[in-house]
Amino acid sequence: MAAPNPNYRQLDPQEIVATVRVLHGRIEGRFPGSGLSKVVSELLGVAQENVARTEWIQKPHFPLRLTAAILSLVIIALLTGMLLHIRQFKFDDYTNFIQSLEASISSVVFIGAAILFFVSWENRIKRSRALKAIHELRALAHIIDMHQLTKHPESCFARPTPTPKRALTPFELNRYLDYCSESLALISKIAALYVQGFQDPVLLDAVDDVEDLTAGLSRKIWQKITILE
């Protein structure tokens, strides 16, 4: 049995960037200067930016983790000190015992809450940065959908009218719609990079929403392609 290849078990950001670049070249070659070409050019820039973003998100934030580790050591030291000096507590004096116990518990709870804050703070920083990028991808998906809204199969068979824009042939319209569908698929793949090495339920839901959005828009495009064929 052949050993599993790790290259086929996770998305490669560089390969996605290369695929977007190839798609942009194909669109620019067939529809030079078109709005779709400009949108995919922007998508290429976003894909390149996301390589650095995903690498930053997947790396641990050492200053915050170091702070949490120091606070954890402080708690351990406090608990150890309490156990070592437990004989000094006057257990026969109920009031002093309760006050000492309450002060010790309050210190432990306070430092524990601080540890949770710093640990969750790292996740919140990464989540905020990733969600901002996800919103950009969602906006790009809607912009691509706007470009294909006016591309109807019936326009290829209607009588020619004097319009400033050149009418697309059935083959050109087929390619244009196919390029839109490929662009939407790549948007969903770029979004999936953010949850590949960062497991966050809120971010995972946002990525799922983008994938559902692009899949739904692609279905509308393929309905047009089916009618055209």
Short mmCIF file of C-alpha atoms in Angstrom, two decimals, residues 72-213:
data_model
loop_
_atom_site.label_atom_id
_atom_site.label_comp_id
_atom_site.label_asym_id
_atom_site.label_seq_id
_atom_site.Cartn_x
_atom_site.Cartn_y
_atom_site.Cartn_z
CA SER A 72 -0.49 29.98 35.06
CA LEU A 73 2.82 29.72 36.90
CA VAL A 74 1.65 32.44 39.30
CA ILE A 75 -1.47 30.40 40.11
CA ILE A 76 0.61 27.28 40.69
CA ALA A 77 2.95 29.25 42.94
CA LEU A 78 0.02 30.62 44.94
CA LEU A 79 -1.50 27.17 45.39
CA THR A 80 1.87 25.72 46.35
CA GLY A 81 2.43 28.53 48.87
CA MET A 82 -0.98 27.91 50.41
CA LEU A 83 -0.26 24.21 50.83
CA LEU A 84 3.19 24.84 52.31
CA HIS A 85 1.91 27.37 54.83
CA ILE A 86 -1.39 25.74 55.53
CA ARG A 87 -0.30 25.09 59.13
CA GLN A 88 -0.05 28.81 59.74
CA PHE A 89 -3.75 29.24 59.26
CA LYS A 90 -5.62 29.40 62.51
CA PHE A 91 -8.29 26.83 61.90
CA ASP A 92 -9.62 27.30 65.40
CA ASP A 93 -10.38 30.93 64.53
CA TYR A 94 -13.29 30.57 62.14
CA THR A 95 -13.29 34.23 61.05
CA ASN A 96 -9.58 34.33 60.14
CA PHE A 97 -9.87 31.02 58.35
CA ILE A 98 -12.78 32.17 56.18
CA GLN A 99 -11.06 35.47 55.35
CA SER A 100 -7.83 33.75 54.36
CA LEU A 101 -9.63 31.14 52.31
CA GLU A 102 -11.77 33.75 50.57
CA ALA A 103 -8.74 35.90 49.71
CA SER A 104 -6.87 32.90 48.31
CA ILE A 105 -9.81 31.72 46.21
CA SER A 106 -10.41 35.24 44.90
CA SER A 107 -6.78 35.54 43.80
CA VAL A 108 -6.88 32.20 41.99
CA VAL A 109 -10.18 33.02 40.27
CA PHE A 110 -8.97 36.47 39.20
CA ILE A 111 -5.72 35.17 37.70
CA GLY A 112 -7.58 32.27 36.05
CA ALA A 113 -9.98 34.73 34.43
CA ALA A 114 -7.01 36.73 33.20
CA ILE A 115 -5.52 33.59 31.63
CA LEU A 116 -8.78 32.83 29.84
CA PHE A 117 -8.91 36.42 28.62
CA PHE A 118 -5.44 36.29 27.09
CA VAL A 119 -6.00 32.86 25.55
CA SER A 120 -9.35 33.91 24.02
CA TRP A 121 -7.86 37.26 23.02
CA GLU A 122 -5.52 35.52 20.60
CA ASN A 123 -8.46 33.69 19.02
CA ARG A 124 -10.50 36.89 18.82
CA ILE A 125 -7.69 38.76 17.06
CA LYS A 126 -7.24 35.98 14.52
CA ARG A 127 -10.98 35.55 14.06
CA SER A 128 -11.50 39.27 13.46
CA ARG A 129 -8.79 39.40 10.81
CA ALA A 130 -10.08 36.27 9.08
CA LEU A 131 -13.71 37.44 9.10
CA LYS A 132 -12.67 40.71 7.45
CA ALA A 133 -11.07 38.73 4.62
CA ILE A 134 -14.14 36.48 4.36
CA HIS A 135 -16.34 39.56 3.92
CA GLU A 136 -14.08 40.71 1.06
CA LEU A 137 -14.47 37.34 -0.64
CA ARG A 138 -18.24 37.47 -0.19
CA ALA A 139 -18.31 40.91 -1.83
CA LEU A 140 -16.23 39.63 -4.77
CA ALA A 141 -18.67 36.76 -5.25
CA HIS A 142 -21.59 39.19 -5.49
CA ILE A 143 -19.64 41.39 -7.94
CA ILE A 144 -18.98 38.40 -10.20
CA ASP A 145 -22.67 37.55 -10.02
CA MET A 146 -23.49 41.11 -11.10
CA HIS A 147 -21.34 40.65 -14.21
CA GLN A 148 -23.22 37.56 -15.33
CA LEU A 149 -26.73 38.84 -14.54
CA THR A 150 -27.11 40.60 -17.89
CA LYS A 151 -25.66 37.71 -19.86
CA HIS A 152 -28.78 35.87 -21.08
CA PRO A 153 -28.73 32.95 -23.54
CA GLU A 154 -31.69 34.48 -25.42
CA SER A 155 -29.55 37.46 -26.42
CA CYS A 156 -27.48 35.24 -28.73
CA PHE A 157 -30.53 34.35 -30.83
CA ALA A 158 -32.41 37.64 -30.75
CA ARG A 159 -32.40 40.05 -33.64
CA PRO A 160 -29.37 42.34 -33.65
CA THR A 161 -30.03 45.82 -32.32
CA PRO A 162 -27.89 48.93 -32.58
CA THR A 163 -26.18 48.91 -29.20
CA PRO A 164 -22.79 50.29 -28.20
CA LYS A 165 -21.69 46.92 -26.86
CA ARG A 166 -20.77 44.03 -29.10
CA ALA A 167 -23.11 41.09 -28.70
CA LEU A 168 -21.44 37.87 -27.60
CA THR A 169 -21.63 34.80 -29.78
CA PRO A 170 -23.00 31.59 -28.21
CA PHE A 171 -19.46 30.26 -27.83
CA GLU A 172 -18.19 33.48 -26.24
CA LEU A 173 -21.15 33.62 -23.88
CA ASN A 174 -20.53 30.02 -22.90
CA ARG A 175 -16.91 30.81 -22.09
CA TYR A 176 -17.86 33.99 -20.21
CA LEU A 177 -20.33 32.15 -18.00
CA ASP A 178 -17.85 29.34 -17.46
CA TYR A 179 -15.20 31.84 -16.35
CA CYS A 180 -17.68 33.30 -13.85
CA SER A 181 -18.36 29.83 -12.44
CA GLU A 182 -14.63 29.09 -12.13
CA SER A 183 -14.06 32.41 -10.36
CA LEU A 184 -16.76 31.60 -7.81
CA ALA A 185 -15.24 28.16 -7.20
CA LEU A 186 -11.85 29.73 -6.53
CA ILE A 187 -13.40 32.19 -4.08
CA SER A 188 -14.73 29.29 -2.01
CA LYS A 189 -11.30 27.62 -2.07
CA ILE A 190 -9.59 30.80 -0.87
CA ALA A 191 -12.12 31.06 1.96
CA ALA A 192 -11.46 27.43 2.96
CA LEU A 193 -7.79 28.27 3.58
CA TYR A 194 -8.73 30.18 6.74
CA VAL A 195 -10.15 27.15 8.55
CA GLN A 196 -7.50 24.71 7.33
CA GLY A 197 -5.15 25.44 10.23
CA PHE A 198 -7.37 27.47 12.54
CA GLN A 199 -10.34 25.66 14.02
CA ASP A 200 -12.84 28.30 15.10
CA PRO A 201 -16.61 27.61 15.04
CA VAL A 202 -17.57 31.20 14.19
CA LEU A 203 -15.08 31.34 11.32
CA LEU A 204 -16.12 27.89 10.11
CA ASP A 205 -19.74 29.05 9.86
CA ALA A 206 -18.64 32.12 7.87
CA VAL A 207 -16.64 29.95 5.45
CA ASP A 208 -19.60 27.59 5.06
CA ASP A 209 -21.80 30.60 4.22
CA VAL A 210 -19.36 31.67 1.49
CA GLU A 211 -19.29 28.15 0.06
CA ASP A 212 -23.10 27.99 0.06
CA LEU A 213 -23.24 31.42 -1.59
#
